[in-house]
Amino acid sequence: MKKILETKTAPNPRRVRIFLAEKGIEIPYEDLDLMKGALKTPEFTKINPFQRVPVLILDDGTAISETVAICRYAEEIKPDPPLFGKGALGKAQVEMWNRRMELGLLASVAQAFRHLHPAMAQLEVPQVKEWGEANKPKALEVLAFVDQELSHRPYIAGNDYSVADITALVAIDFMRVARIQRSPDLKNLDRWYNEVSARPSAKA
Ligand SMILES: N[C@@H](CCC(=O)N[C@@H](CS)C(=O)NCC(=O)O)C(=O)O
């Protein structure tokens, strides 16, 4: 693995940084400022026609984009610690929860941010404020559900820390930027949040 193209402040690149930190994989990161058009250049568009970060560049120049694809590549080349689950059932449970956290939680937070934050007006065209507002309660509903689940197990997908915890942590931290406030009554979620935020990888 040669390098990762990212934007340091953006949530999806952070998912990859945390994942690789948990794996103990060190790799150079190249910061591209997405707010200044760095993903819209012909050069970057050739690397990722969808003009999004993160992108993993392999030694032979192959470019892999999509956060989960990059994490899966890392899991294959360094299986320990397993972050996509163990065995048929464990892997299915991590997949189920990671998809819920990605499609249910992170996507809703991202839609609220992209459609409401003034700084995103240039990237999210058209910006539909009603859609942004509609996504806030969707994110909060998922959190209330996760809080109940965390009353009977330590981590989102089971007894072990996994990629689902990384996705949820990044989504919850991104809620601050998206100006979505979570209820102070989610005590199981708070317990989990404090624990996963204290892992050294959370600072990656
Ligand atoms: N499905 C992609 C989403 C990547 C994505 O949306 N990245 C954001 C940063 S978190 C981005 O590049 N935004 C640039 C833009 O909206 O123009 C993934 O999982 O990696």
Short mmCIF file of N, CA and C in Angstrom, two decimals, residues 80-173:
data_model
loop_
_atom_site.label_atom_id
_atom_site.label_comp_id
_atom_site.label_asym_id
_atom_site.label_seq_id
_atom_site.Cartn_x
_atom_site.Cartn_y
_atom_site.Cartn_z
N ASP A 80 -5.35 -9.70 11.59
CA ASP A 80 -5.44 -9.47 13.04
C ASP A 80 -5.20 -8.03 13.43
N PRO A 81 -5.98 -7.49 14.32
CA PRO A 81 -7.18 -8.08 14.91
C PRO A 81 -8.33 -8.05 13.89
N PRO A 82 -9.19 -9.08 13.92
CA PRO A 82 -10.30 -9.09 12.94
C PRO A 82 -11.31 -7.99 13.27
N LEU A 83 -11.55 -7.12 12.32
CA LEU A 83 -12.50 -6.01 12.55
C LEU A 83 -13.78 -6.19 11.75
N PHE A 84 -13.82 -7.25 10.93
CA PHE A 84 -15.05 -7.56 10.18
C PHE A 84 -15.69 -8.83 10.72
N GLY A 85 -15.35 -9.21 11.95
CA GLY A 85 -15.99 -10.36 12.58
C GLY A 85 -15.25 -11.66 12.32
N LYS A 86 -15.69 -12.69 13.09
CA LYS A 86 -15.06 -14.02 13.00
C LYS A 86 -16.14 -15.05 12.72
N GLY A 87 -15.88 -15.97 11.80
CA GLY A 87 -16.84 -17.05 11.50
C GLY A 87 -18.04 -16.52 10.74
N ALA A 88 -18.87 -17.46 10.27
CA ALA A 88 -20.01 -17.08 9.42
C ALA A 88 -20.95 -16.13 10.16
N LEU A 89 -21.31 -16.49 11.39
CA LEU A 89 -22.27 -15.68 12.14
C LEU A 89 -21.68 -14.33 12.53
N GLY A 90 -20.45 -14.36 13.07
CA GLY A 90 -19.82 -13.12 13.50
C GLY A 90 -19.64 -12.14 12.35
N LYS A 91 -19.25 -12.67 11.19
CA LYS A 91 -19.04 -11.79 10.02
C LYS A 91 -20.37 -11.20 9.56
N ALA A 92 -21.41 -12.02 9.58
CA ALA A 92 -22.73 -11.53 9.17
C ALA A 92 -23.22 -10.45 10.13
N GLN A 93 -22.96 -10.65 11.43
CA GLN A 93 -23.43 -9.66 12.41
C GLN A 93 -22.69 -8.33 12.24
N VAL A 94 -21.39 -8.40 12.00
CA VAL A 94 -20.64 -7.16 11.79
C VAL A 94 -21.13 -6.46 10.52
N GLU A 95 -21.35 -7.25 9.47
CA GLU A 95 -21.85 -6.66 8.21
C GLU A 95 -23.20 -5.98 8.44
N MET A 96 -24.09 -6.69 9.14
CA MET A 96 -25.43 -6.15 9.40
C MET A 96 -25.32 -4.81 10.15
N TRP A 97 -24.52 -4.79 11.20
CA TRP A 97 -24.43 -3.57 12.01
C TRP A 97 -23.66 -2.47 11.31
N ASN A 98 -22.64 -2.84 10.56
CA ASN A 98 -21.90 -1.79 9.87
C ASN A 98 -22.79 -1.13 8.81
N ARG A 99 -23.58 -1.93 8.14
CA ARG A 99 -24.50 -1.35 7.14
C ARG A 99 -25.54 -0.47 7.83
N ARG A 100 -26.04 -0.91 8.97
CA ARG A 100 -27.01 -0.08 9.69
C ARG A 100 -26.38 1.24 10.11
N MET A 101 -25.13 1.17 10.59
CA MET A 101 -24.46 2.39 11.04
C MET A 101 -24.12 3.30 9.86
N GLU A 102 -23.79 2.68 8.72
CA GLU A 102 -23.40 3.48 7.56
C GLU A 102 -24.62 4.05 6.83
N LEU A 103 -25.58 3.17 6.53
CA LEU A 103 -26.73 3.60 5.73
C LEU A 103 -27.80 4.28 6.58
N GLY A 104 -27.90 3.87 7.85
CA GLY A 104 -28.93 4.44 8.72
C GLY A 104 -28.46 5.66 9.48
N LEU A 105 -27.24 5.59 10.03
CA LEU A 105 -26.77 6.68 10.89
C LEU A 105 -25.88 7.68 10.14
N LEU A 106 -24.73 7.22 9.67
CA LEU A 106 -23.78 8.14 9.04
C LEU A 106 -24.40 8.84 7.83
N ALA A 107 -25.14 8.10 7.02
CA ALA A 107 -25.73 8.72 5.82
C ALA A 107 -26.72 9.81 6.21
N SER A 108 -27.50 9.59 7.28
CA SER A 108 -28.47 10.60 7.70
C SER A 108 -27.75 11.85 8.22
N VAL A 109 -26.70 11.64 9.01
CA VAL A 109 -25.94 12.78 9.52
C VAL A 109 -25.31 13.55 8.35
N ALA A 110 -24.77 12.80 7.39
CA ALA A 110 -24.12 13.44 6.24
C ALA A 110 -25.14 14.23 5.41
N GLN A 111 -26.34 13.67 5.25
CA GLN A 111 -27.36 14.39 4.48
C GLN A 111 -27.77 15.67 5.20
N ALA A 112 -27.91 15.60 6.53
CA ALA A 112 -28.26 16.80 7.30
C ALA A 112 -27.16 17.86 7.12
N PHE A 113 -25.91 17.42 7.21
CA PHE A 113 -24.79 18.36 7.07
C PHE A 113 -24.76 18.97 5.67
N ARG A 114 -24.83 18.09 4.68
CA ARG A 114 -24.65 18.56 3.30
C ARG A 114 -25.78 19.48 2.85
N HIS A 115 -27.00 19.21 3.35
CA HIS A 115 -28.14 20.00 2.88
C HIS A 115 -28.47 21.21 3.74
N LEU A 116 -27.78 21.33 4.90
CA LEU A 116 -28.10 22.46 5.78
C LEU A 116 -26.92 23.41 6.01
N HIS A 117 -25.70 22.88 5.97
CA HIS A 117 -24.57 23.72 6.35
C HIS A 117 -24.22 24.69 5.21
N PRO A 118 -24.12 25.99 5.54
CA PRO A 118 -23.83 26.97 4.49
C PRO A 118 -22.55 26.66 3.71
N ALA A 119 -21.55 26.10 4.41
CA ALA A 119 -20.27 25.82 3.74
C ALA A 119 -20.41 24.76 2.64
N MET A 120 -21.48 23.96 2.69
CA MET A 120 -21.64 22.87 1.72
C MET A 120 -22.43 23.28 0.48
N ALA A 121 -22.90 24.54 0.46
CA ALA A 121 -23.77 24.97 -0.65
C ALA A 121 -23.08 24.79 -2.01
N GLN A 122 -21.76 24.99 -2.03
CA GLN A 122 -21.04 24.88 -3.31
C GLN A 122 -20.89 23.42 -3.76
N LEU A 123 -20.92 22.46 -2.81
CA LEU A 123 -20.70 21.05 -3.17
C LEU A 123 -22.01 20.28 -3.33
N GLU A 124 -23.03 20.66 -2.56
CA GLU A 124 -24.30 19.93 -2.60
C GLU A 124 -25.31 20.78 -3.38
N VAL A 125 -25.43 20.46 -4.65
CA VAL A 125 -26.29 21.26 -5.53
C VAL A 125 -27.37 20.36 -6.13
N PRO A 126 -28.68 20.62 -5.87
CA PRO A 126 -29.18 21.70 -5.04
C PRO A 126 -29.16 21.31 -3.57
N GLN A 127 -28.99 22.32 -2.73
CA GLN A 127 -29.10 22.09 -1.29
C GLN A 127 -30.58 22.18 -0.92
N VAL A 128 -31.14 21.09 -0.36
CA VAL A 128 -32.57 21.05 -0.07
C VAL A 128 -32.74 21.03 1.46
N LYS A 129 -33.02 22.20 2.00
CA LYS A 129 -33.03 22.33 3.47
C LYS A 129 -34.01 21.37 4.14
N GLU A 130 -35.20 21.18 3.53
CA GLU A 130 -36.21 20.28 4.13
C GLU A 130 -35.65 18.86 4.24
N TRP A 131 -34.90 18.44 3.24
CA TRP A 131 -34.31 17.10 3.25
C TRP A 131 -33.26 16.99 4.37
N GLY A 132 -32.50 18.07 4.53
CA GLY A 132 -31.53 18.09 5.62
C GLY A 132 -32.22 17.95 6.96
N GLU A 133 -33.27 18.73 7.16
CA GLU A 133 -34.01 18.67 8.44
C GLU A 133 -34.64 17.28 8.63
N ALA A 134 -35.15 16.71 7.55
CA ALA A 134 -35.83 15.40 7.64
C ALA A 134 -34.87 14.30 8.09
N ASN A 135 -33.59 14.51 7.84
CA ASN A 135 -32.62 13.48 8.20
C ASN A 135 -32.20 13.51 9.67
N LYS A 136 -32.39 14.64 10.33
CA LYS A 136 -31.95 14.74 11.74
C LYS A 136 -32.68 13.72 12.63
N PRO A 137 -34.02 13.67 12.60
CA PRO A 137 -34.69 12.67 13.45
C PRO A 137 -34.36 11.23 13.06
N LYS A 138 -34.04 11.00 11.79
CA LYS A 138 -33.68 9.63 11.38
C LYS A 138 -32.41 9.18 12.11
N ALA A 139 -31.42 10.09 12.18
CA ALA A 139 -30.18 9.76 12.89
C ALA A 139 -30.47 9.51 14.37
N LEU A 140 -31.31 10.35 14.96
CA LEU A 140 -31.60 10.22 16.39
C LEU A 140 -32.35 8.93 16.71
N GLU A 141 -33.22 8.51 15.78
CA GLU A 141 -33.94 7.24 15.96
C GLU A 141 -32.97 6.06 16.01
N VAL A 142 -31.99 6.08 15.13
CA VAL A 142 -31.00 4.99 15.11
C VAL A 142 -30.23 4.97 16.43
N LEU A 143 -29.87 6.16 16.92
CA LEU A 143 -29.11 6.21 18.19
C LEU A 143 -29.91 5.64 19.35
N ALA A 144 -31.22 5.96 19.40
CA ALA A 144 -32.06 5.45 20.49
C ALA A 144 -32.11 3.92 20.43
N PHE A 145 -32.16 3.39 19.22
CA PHE A 145 -32.20 1.94 19.04
C PHE A 145 -30.86 1.31 19.47
N VAL A 146 -29.77 1.94 19.07
CA VAL A 146 -28.44 1.42 19.43
C VAL A 146 -28.26 1.46 20.95
N ASP A 147 -28.78 2.50 21.58
CA ASP A 147 -28.67 2.60 23.04
C ASP A 147 -29.30 1.38 23.72
N GLN A 148 -30.45 0.96 23.23
CA GLN A 148 -31.10 -0.23 23.80
C GLN A 148 -30.25 -1.48 23.57
N GLU A 149 -29.72 -1.61 22.36
CA GLU A 149 -28.90 -2.78 22.04
C GLU A 149 -27.67 -2.85 22.94
N LEU A 150 -27.11 -1.67 23.24
CA LEU A 150 -25.88 -1.65 24.04
C LEU A 150 -26.13 -1.91 25.52
N SER A 151 -27.40 -2.14 25.88
CA SER A 151 -27.68 -2.50 27.28
C SER A 151 -27.29 -3.95 27.54
N HIS A 152 -27.16 -4.76 26.48
CA HIS A 152 -26.82 -6.15 26.73
C HIS A 152 -25.60 -6.67 25.98
N ARG A 153 -24.80 -5.77 25.44
CA ARG A 153 -23.50 -6.20 24.92
C ARG A 153 -22.54 -5.01 24.86
N PRO A 154 -21.23 -5.29 24.89
CA PRO A 154 -20.28 -4.18 25.01
C PRO A 154 -20.15 -3.34 23.73
N TYR A 155 -20.19 -3.99 22.58
CA TYR A 155 -19.93 -3.26 21.34
C TYR A 155 -21.13 -3.35 20.40
N ILE A 156 -21.10 -2.55 19.35
CA ILE A 156 -22.27 -2.44 18.47
C ILE A 156 -22.65 -3.79 17.87
N ALA A 157 -21.66 -4.56 17.41
CA ALA A 157 -22.00 -5.80 16.71
C ALA A 157 -21.82 -7.05 17.57
N GLY A 158 -21.47 -6.88 18.84
CA GLY A 158 -21.28 -8.07 19.68
C GLY A 158 -20.27 -7.84 20.78
N ASN A 159 -19.52 -8.91 21.10
CA ASN A 159 -18.58 -8.81 22.22
C ASN A 159 -17.24 -8.18 21.84
N ASP A 160 -17.01 -8.04 20.54
CA ASP A 160 -15.72 -7.51 20.10
C ASP A 160 -15.88 -6.19 19.35
N TYR A 161 -14.89 -5.34 19.55
CA TYR A 161 -14.81 -4.07 18.79
C TYR A 161 -14.70 -4.40 17.31
N SER A 162 -15.41 -3.64 16.47
CA SER A 162 -15.41 -3.95 15.03
C SER A 162 -15.54 -2.67 14.21
N VAL A 163 -15.53 -2.86 12.91
CA VAL A 163 -15.71 -1.75 11.97
C VAL A 163 -17.03 -1.02 12.21
N ALA A 164 -18.03 -1.73 12.75
CA ALA A 164 -19.32 -1.09 13.04
C ALA A 164 -19.17 -0.02 14.12
N ASP A 165 -18.29 -0.28 15.11
CA ASP A 165 -18.03 0.72 16.15
C ASP A 165 -17.34 1.94 15.55
N ILE A 166 -16.44 1.69 14.60
CA ILE A 166 -15.72 2.80 13.97
C ILE A 166 -16.71 3.68 13.21
N THR A 167 -17.58 3.05 12.43
CA THR A 167 -18.55 3.83 11.64
C THR A 167 -19.45 4.65 12.57
N ALA A 168 -19.91 4.01 13.65
CA ALA A 168 -20.82 4.71 14.57
C ALA A 168 -20.11 5.86 15.28
N LEU A 169 -18.87 5.62 15.73
CA LEU A 169 -18.13 6.68 16.42
C LEU A 169 -17.94 7.90 15.52
N VAL A 170 -17.53 7.63 14.29
CA VAL A 170 -17.28 8.74 13.35
C VAL A 170 -18.59 9.48 13.06
N ALA A 171 -19.67 8.73 12.91
CA ALA A 171 -20.98 9.36 12.64
C ALA A 171 -21.39 10.25 13.81
N ILE A 172 -21.21 9.74 15.03
CA ILE A 172 -21.63 10.50 16.21
C ILE A 172 -20.78 11.77 16.37
N ASP A 173 -19.48 11.65 16.16
CA ASP A 173 -18.65 12.86 16.24
C ASP A 173 -19.02 13.86 15.15
#
